[in-house]
Tab-separated table of C-alpha atoms in Angstrom:
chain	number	residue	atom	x	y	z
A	1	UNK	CA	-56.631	42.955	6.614
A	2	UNK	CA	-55.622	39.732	8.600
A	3	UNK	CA	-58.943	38.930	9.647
A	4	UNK	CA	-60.608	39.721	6.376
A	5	UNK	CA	-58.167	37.548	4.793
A	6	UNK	CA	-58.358	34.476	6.918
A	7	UNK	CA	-62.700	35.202	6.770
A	8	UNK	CA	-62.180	34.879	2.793
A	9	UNK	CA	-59.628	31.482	3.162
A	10	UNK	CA	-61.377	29.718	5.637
A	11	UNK	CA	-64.936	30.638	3.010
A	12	UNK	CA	-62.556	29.084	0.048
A	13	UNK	CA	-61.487	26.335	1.967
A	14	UNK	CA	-65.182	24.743	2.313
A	15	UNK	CA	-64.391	21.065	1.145
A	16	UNK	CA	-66.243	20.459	-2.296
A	17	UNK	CA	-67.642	17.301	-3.011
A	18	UNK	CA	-65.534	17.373	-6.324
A	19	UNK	CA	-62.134	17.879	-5.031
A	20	UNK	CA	-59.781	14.693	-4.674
A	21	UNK	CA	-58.715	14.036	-0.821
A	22	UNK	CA	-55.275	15.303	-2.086
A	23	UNK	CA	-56.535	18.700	-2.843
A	24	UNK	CA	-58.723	18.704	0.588
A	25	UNK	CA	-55.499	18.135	2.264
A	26	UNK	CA	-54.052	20.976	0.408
A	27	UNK	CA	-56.558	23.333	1.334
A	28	UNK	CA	-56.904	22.636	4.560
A	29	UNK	CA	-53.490	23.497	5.671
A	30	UNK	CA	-52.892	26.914	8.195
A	31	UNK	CA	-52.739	30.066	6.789
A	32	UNK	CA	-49.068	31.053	6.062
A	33	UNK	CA	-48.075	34.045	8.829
A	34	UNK	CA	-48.376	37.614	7.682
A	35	UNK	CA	-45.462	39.410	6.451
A	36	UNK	CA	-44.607	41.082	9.916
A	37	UNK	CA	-44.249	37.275	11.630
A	38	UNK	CA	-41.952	36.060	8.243
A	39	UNK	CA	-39.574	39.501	8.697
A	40	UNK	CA	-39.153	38.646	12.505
A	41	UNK	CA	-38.594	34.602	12.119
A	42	UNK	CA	-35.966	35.462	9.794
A	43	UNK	CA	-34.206	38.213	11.199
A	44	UNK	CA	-34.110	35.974	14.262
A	45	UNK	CA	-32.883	33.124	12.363
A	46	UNK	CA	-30.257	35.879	10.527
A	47	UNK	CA	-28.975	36.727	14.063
A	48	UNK	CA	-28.109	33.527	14.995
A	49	UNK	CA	-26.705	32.756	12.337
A	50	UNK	CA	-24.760	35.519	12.708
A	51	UNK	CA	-23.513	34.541	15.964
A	52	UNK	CA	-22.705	31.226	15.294
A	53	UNK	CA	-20.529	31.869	11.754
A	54	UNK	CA	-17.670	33.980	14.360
A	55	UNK	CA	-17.555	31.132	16.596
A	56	UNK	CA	-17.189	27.790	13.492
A	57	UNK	CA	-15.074	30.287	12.035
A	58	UNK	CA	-12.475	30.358	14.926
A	59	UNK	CA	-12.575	26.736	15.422
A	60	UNK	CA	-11.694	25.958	12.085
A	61	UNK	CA	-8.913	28.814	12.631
A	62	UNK	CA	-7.734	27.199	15.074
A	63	UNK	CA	-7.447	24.018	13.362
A	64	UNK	CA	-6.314	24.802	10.554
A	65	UNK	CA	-3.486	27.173	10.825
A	66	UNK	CA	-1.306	24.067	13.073
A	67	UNK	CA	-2.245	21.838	10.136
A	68	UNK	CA	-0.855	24.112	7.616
A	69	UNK	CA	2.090	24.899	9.251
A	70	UNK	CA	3.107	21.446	9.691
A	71	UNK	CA	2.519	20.579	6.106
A	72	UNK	CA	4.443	24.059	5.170
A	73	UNK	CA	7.469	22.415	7.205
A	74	UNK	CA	6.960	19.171	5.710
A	75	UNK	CA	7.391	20.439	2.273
A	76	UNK	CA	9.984	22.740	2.834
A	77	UNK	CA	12.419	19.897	4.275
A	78	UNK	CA	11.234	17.798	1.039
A	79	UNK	CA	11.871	20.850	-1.404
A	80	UNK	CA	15.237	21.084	0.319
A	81	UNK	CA	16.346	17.462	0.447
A	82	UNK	CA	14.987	16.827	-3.247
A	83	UNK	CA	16.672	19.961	-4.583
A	84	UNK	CA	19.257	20.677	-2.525
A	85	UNK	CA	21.065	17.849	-1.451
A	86	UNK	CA	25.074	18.677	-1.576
A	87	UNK	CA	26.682	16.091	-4.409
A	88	UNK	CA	30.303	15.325	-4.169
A	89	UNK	CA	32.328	14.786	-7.696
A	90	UNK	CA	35.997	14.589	-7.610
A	91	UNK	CA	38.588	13.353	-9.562
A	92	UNK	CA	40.666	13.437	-6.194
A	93	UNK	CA	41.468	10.284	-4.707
A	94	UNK	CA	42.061	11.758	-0.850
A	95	UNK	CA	38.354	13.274	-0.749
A	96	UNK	CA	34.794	11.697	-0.889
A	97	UNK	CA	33.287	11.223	-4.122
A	98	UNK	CA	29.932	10.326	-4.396
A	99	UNK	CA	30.186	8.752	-7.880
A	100	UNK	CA	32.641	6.708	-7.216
A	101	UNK	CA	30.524	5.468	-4.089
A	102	UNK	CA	27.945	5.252	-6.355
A	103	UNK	CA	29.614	2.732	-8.692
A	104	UNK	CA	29.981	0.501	-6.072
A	105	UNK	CA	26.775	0.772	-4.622
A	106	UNK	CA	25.730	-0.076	-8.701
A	107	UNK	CA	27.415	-3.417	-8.033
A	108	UNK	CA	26.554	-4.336	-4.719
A	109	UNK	CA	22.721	-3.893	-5.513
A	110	UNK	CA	23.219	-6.087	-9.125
A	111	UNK	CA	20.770	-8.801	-6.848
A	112	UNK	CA	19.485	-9.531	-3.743
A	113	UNK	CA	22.093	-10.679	-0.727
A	114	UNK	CA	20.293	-13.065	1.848
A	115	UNK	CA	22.722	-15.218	2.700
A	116	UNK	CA	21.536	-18.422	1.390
A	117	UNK	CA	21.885	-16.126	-2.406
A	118	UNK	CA	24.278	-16.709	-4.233
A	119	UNK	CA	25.084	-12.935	-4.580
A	120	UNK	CA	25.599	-12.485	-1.169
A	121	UNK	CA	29.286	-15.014	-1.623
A	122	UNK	CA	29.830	-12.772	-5.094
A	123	UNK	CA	29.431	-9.403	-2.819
A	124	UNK	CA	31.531	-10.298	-0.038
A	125	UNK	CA	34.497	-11.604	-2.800
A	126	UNK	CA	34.212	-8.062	-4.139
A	127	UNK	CA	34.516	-6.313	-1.047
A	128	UNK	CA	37.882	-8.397	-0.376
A	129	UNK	CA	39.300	-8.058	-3.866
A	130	UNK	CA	38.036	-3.870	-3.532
A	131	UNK	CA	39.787	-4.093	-0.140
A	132	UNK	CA	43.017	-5.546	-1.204
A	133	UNK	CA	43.182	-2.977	-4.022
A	134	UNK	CA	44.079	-0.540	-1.029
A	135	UNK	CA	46.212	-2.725	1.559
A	136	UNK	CA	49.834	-1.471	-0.161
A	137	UNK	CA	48.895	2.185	-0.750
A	138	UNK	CA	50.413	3.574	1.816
A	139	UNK	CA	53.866	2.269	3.890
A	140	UNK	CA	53.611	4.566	7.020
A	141	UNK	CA	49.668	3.133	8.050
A	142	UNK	CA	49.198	-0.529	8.501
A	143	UNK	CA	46.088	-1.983	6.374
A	144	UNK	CA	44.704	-5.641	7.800
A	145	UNK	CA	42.099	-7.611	6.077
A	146	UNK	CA	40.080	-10.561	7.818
A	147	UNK	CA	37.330	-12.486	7.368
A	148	UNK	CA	35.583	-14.350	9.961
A	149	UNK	CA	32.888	-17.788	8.724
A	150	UNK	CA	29.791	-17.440	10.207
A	151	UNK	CA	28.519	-21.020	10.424
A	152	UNK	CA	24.437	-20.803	10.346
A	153	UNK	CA	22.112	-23.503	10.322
A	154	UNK	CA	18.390	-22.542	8.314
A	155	UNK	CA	15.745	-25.345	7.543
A	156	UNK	CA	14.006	-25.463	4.870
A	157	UNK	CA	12.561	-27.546	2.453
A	158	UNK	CA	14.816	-29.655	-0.014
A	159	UNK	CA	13.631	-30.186	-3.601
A	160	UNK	CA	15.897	-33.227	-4.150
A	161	UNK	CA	14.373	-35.133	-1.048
A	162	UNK	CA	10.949	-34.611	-2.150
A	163	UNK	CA	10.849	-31.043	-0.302
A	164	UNK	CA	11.641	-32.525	3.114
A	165	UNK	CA	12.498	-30.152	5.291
A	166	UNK	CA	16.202	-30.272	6.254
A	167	UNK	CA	18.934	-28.095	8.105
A	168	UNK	CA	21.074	-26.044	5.887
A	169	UNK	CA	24.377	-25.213	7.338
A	170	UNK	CA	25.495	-21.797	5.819
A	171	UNK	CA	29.029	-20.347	5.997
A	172	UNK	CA	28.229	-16.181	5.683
A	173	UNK	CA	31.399	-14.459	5.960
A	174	UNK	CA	32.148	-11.345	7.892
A	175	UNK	CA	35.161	-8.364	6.575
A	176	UNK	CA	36.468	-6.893	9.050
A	177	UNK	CA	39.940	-3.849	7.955
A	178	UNK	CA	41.779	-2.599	10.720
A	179	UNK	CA	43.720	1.011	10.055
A	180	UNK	CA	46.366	1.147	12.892
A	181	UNK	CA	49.728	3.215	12.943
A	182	UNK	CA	52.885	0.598	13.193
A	183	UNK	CA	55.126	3.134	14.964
A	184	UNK	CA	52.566	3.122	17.569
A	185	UNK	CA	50.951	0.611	20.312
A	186	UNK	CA	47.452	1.525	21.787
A	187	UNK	CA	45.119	-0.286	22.596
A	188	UNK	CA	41.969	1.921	21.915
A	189	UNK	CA	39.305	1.106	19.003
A	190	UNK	CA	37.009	3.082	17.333
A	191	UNK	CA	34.758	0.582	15.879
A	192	UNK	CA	32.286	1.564	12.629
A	193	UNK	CA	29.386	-0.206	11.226
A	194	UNK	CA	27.536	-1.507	8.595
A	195	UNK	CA	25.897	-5.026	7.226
A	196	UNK	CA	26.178	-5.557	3.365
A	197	UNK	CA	23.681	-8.261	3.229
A	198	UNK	CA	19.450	-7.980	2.478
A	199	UNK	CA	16.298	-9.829	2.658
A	200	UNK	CA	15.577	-12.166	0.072
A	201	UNK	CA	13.048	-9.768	-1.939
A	202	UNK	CA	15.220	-6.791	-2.268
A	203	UNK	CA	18.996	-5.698	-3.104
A	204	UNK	CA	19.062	-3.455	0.098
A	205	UNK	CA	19.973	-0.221	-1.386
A	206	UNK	CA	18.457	1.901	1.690
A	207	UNK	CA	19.764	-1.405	4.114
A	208	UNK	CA	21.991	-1.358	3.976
A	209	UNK	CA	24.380	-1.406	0.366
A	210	UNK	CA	24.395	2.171	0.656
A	211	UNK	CA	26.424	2.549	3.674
A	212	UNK	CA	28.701	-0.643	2.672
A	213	UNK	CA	29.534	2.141	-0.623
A	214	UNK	CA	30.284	4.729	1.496
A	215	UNK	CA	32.829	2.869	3.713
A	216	UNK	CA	34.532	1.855	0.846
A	217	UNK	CA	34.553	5.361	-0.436
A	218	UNK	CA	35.954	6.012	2.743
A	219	UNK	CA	38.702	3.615	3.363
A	220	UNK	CA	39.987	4.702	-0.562
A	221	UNK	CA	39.871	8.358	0.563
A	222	UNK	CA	41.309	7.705	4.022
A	223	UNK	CA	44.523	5.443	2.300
A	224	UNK	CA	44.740	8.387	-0.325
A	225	UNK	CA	45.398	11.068	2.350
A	226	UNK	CA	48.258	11.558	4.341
A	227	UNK	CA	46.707	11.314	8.107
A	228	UNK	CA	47.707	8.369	10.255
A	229	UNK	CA	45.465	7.255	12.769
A	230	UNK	CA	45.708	7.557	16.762
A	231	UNK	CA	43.659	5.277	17.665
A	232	UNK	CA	42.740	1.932	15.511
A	233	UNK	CA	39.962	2.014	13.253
A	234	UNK	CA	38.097	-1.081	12.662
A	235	UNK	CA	35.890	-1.184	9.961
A	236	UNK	CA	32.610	-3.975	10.151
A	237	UNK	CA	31.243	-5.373	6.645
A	238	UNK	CA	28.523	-7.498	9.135
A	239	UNK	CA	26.803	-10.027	7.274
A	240	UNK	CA	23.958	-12.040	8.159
A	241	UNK	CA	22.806	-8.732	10.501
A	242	UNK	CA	19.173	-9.283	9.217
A	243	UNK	CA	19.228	-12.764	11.418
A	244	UNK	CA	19.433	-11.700	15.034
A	245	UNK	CA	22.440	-9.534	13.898
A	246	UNK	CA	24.537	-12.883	14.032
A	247	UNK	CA	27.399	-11.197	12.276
A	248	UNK	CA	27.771	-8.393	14.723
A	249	UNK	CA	27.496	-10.833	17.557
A	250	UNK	CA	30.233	-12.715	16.292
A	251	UNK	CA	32.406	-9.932	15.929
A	252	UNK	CA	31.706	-8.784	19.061
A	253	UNK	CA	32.130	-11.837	21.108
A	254	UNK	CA	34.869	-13.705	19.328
A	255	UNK	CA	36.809	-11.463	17.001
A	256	UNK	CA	40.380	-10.244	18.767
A	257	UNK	CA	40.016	-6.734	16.890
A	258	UNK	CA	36.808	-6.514	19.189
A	259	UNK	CA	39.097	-5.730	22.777
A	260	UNK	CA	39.103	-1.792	24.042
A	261	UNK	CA	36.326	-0.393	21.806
A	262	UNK	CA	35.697	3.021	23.012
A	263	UNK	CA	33.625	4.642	20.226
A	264	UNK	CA	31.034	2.750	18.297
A	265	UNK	CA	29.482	4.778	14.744
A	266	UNK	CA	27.428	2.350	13.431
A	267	UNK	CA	25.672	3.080	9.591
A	268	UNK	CA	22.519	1.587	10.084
A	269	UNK	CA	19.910	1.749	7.420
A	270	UNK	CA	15.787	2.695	8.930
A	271	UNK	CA	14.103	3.540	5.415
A	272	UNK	CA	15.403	5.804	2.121
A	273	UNK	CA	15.162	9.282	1.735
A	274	UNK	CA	15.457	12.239	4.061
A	275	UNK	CA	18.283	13.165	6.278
A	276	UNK	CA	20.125	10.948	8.431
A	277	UNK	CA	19.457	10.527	11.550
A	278	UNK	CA	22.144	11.055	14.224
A	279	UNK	CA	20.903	8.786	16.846
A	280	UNK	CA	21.892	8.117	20.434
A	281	UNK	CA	25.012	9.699	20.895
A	282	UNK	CA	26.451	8.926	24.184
A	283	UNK	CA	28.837	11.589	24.380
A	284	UNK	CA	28.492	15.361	23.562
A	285	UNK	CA	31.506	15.133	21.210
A	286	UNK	CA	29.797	13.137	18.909
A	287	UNK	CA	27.782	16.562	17.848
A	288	UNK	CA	31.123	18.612	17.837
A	289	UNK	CA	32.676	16.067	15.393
A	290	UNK	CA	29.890	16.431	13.243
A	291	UNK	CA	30.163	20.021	12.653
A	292	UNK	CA	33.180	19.373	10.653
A	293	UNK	CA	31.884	17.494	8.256
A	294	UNK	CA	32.028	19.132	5.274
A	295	UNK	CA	28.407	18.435	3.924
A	296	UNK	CA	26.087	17.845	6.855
A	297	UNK	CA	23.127	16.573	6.153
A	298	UNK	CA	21.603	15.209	9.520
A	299	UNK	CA	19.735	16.129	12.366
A	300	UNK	CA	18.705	15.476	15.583
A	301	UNK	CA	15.227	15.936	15.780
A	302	UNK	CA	13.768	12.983	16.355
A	303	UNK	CA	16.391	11.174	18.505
A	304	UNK	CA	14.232	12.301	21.896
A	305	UNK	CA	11.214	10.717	20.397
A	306	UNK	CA	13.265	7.527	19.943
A	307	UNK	CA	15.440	7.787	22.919
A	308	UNK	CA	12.100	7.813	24.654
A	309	UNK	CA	10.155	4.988	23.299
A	310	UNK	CA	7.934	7.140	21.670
A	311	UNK	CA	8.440	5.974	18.359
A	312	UNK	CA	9.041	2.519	17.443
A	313	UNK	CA	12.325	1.471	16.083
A	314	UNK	CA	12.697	-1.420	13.382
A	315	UNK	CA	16.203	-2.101	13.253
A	316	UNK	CA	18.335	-5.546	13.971
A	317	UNK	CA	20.684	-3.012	16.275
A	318	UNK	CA	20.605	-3.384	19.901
A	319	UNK	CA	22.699	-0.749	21.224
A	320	UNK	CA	23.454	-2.873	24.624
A	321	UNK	CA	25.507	-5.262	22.600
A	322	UNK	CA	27.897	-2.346	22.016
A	323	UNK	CA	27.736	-1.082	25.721
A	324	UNK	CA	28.869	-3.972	26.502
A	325	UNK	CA	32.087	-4.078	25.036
A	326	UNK	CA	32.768	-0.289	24.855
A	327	UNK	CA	35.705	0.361	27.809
């Protein structure tokens, strides 16, 4: 019995001259409970464990299932971009070919285009030879080729004067083609975009060579085809746009070509990979004009977030340099 039991311990536990202090210590510890009290103290601590299991469980539910679903999305749109992005190869002059966009993207990204490099002279001489290659294709759609100097003035240190610093002037050039029908006199411009110079540590593929390939894909489909324009188109090879967007300035303020813009579509280069990113359209008909492209591959997800400030945006662009010259 209980009593019998803890009679015969407390007997055993008489300290003994022989034992060590450690074993004293050791026997003079409680009794353990009886069997009844150990069943109850764990079927109490079963219970509530029990009850609390439901309750981490749902929280971790709850937690989880968002977190999976967002990655689920996340991979899906990478699964689809990596696998199924729509390719382009023709041997058709009047429609878009990707591989012959990528040949010149190839060339433009041979070296890095800052526009103290060397490179970034060589590109722009190869956009106006490329350019020129198309100005007599066509008799019934007039083709015009400028280029605006872009004096800039950099300091910097100057090996030959013992690395004084001293003010470079630079002479970046700007391209600018203007598509007009000569049968016609109008006065409205649809102006598009892009910047064919880099930093220093990069050739720019992503920003922005890649869209500087695709507008010369695009000139050599449109001077291919057959359709004359009713409005002019102006196309922008920008350079020096990773200064303060000094070429786009320039155009903008000084260029004649820059009168009566109604439309701006400007190619602007954020990052690589993905979908593009069809960002602040002013006008609803910039969506319907999209769905005839023949490959989409865009979206409009994320324009709210940026429209709203609630993601940062790291480009040279500042849209109210447009506004103001759009009529």
């Amino acid at each position: 019995t209980w009593g019998e039991n803890q009679v015969t311990r407390n007997v055993c536990m008489m300290p003994d001259k022989r034992l060590s202090r450690n074993s004293q210590r050791f026997l003079s510890l409680p009794a353990a409970p009886p069997p009844a009290v150990r069943a109850s103290t764990n079927s109490t601590i079963e219970n509530k464990r029990k009850s609390i299991l439901p309750e981490v469980w749902h929280d971790l539910r709850a937690i989880f299932i968002p977190v999976f679903l967002i990655l689920l999305a996340f991979a899906t749109i990478w699964l689809l971009d990596m696998f199924l992005m729509p390719t382009t190869h023709t041997t058709q002059m009047n429609n878009f070919s990707e591989k012959r966009a990528r040949e010149h993207l190839n060339v433009i990204t041979n070296s890095s285009r800052a526009i103290s490099d060397v490179y970034n002279h060589k590109t722009a001489h190869y956009l106006i030879n490329t350019l020129k290659e198309l100005e007599n294709l066509r008799s019934n759609v007039l083709f015009e080729i400028s280029t605006t100097s872009l004096p800039v003035t950099l300091r910097g240190p100057d090996e030959s004067m013992g690395f004084k610093e001293m003010d470079y002037v630079l002479n970046p050039a700007n391209v600018q083609v203007r598509i007009s029908d000569p049968t016609t006199v109008t006065n409205d411009t649809v102006l598009f975009v892009c910047n064919y110079d880099s930093s220093a540590v990069s050739p720019g593929a992503g920003s922005n060579a890649i869209a500087t390939a695709a507008f010369l894909e695009i000139l050599s489909m449109y001077m291919h085809g057959t359709h004359v324009p009713k409005n002019n188109l102006v196309f922008l090879f920008a350079n020096a746009a990773n200064i303060y967007s000094i070429g786009i300035r320039s155009f903008l303020t000084v260029h004649p070509w820059a009168r009566n813009i109604t439309a701006v579509v400007c190619v602007w280069g954020g990052g690589i990979g993905g979908r593009e990113l069809l960002f602040s359209p002013k006008h609803s008909l910039s969506y319907k004009a999209y769905q005839n492209v023949p490959h989409p591959w865009a979206n409009v997800i994320l324009n709210g977030l940026l429209t709203y400030g609630l993601l940062p945006q790291y480009s040279e662009i500042n849209l109210d340099m447009f506004n103001a010259r759009m009529g």
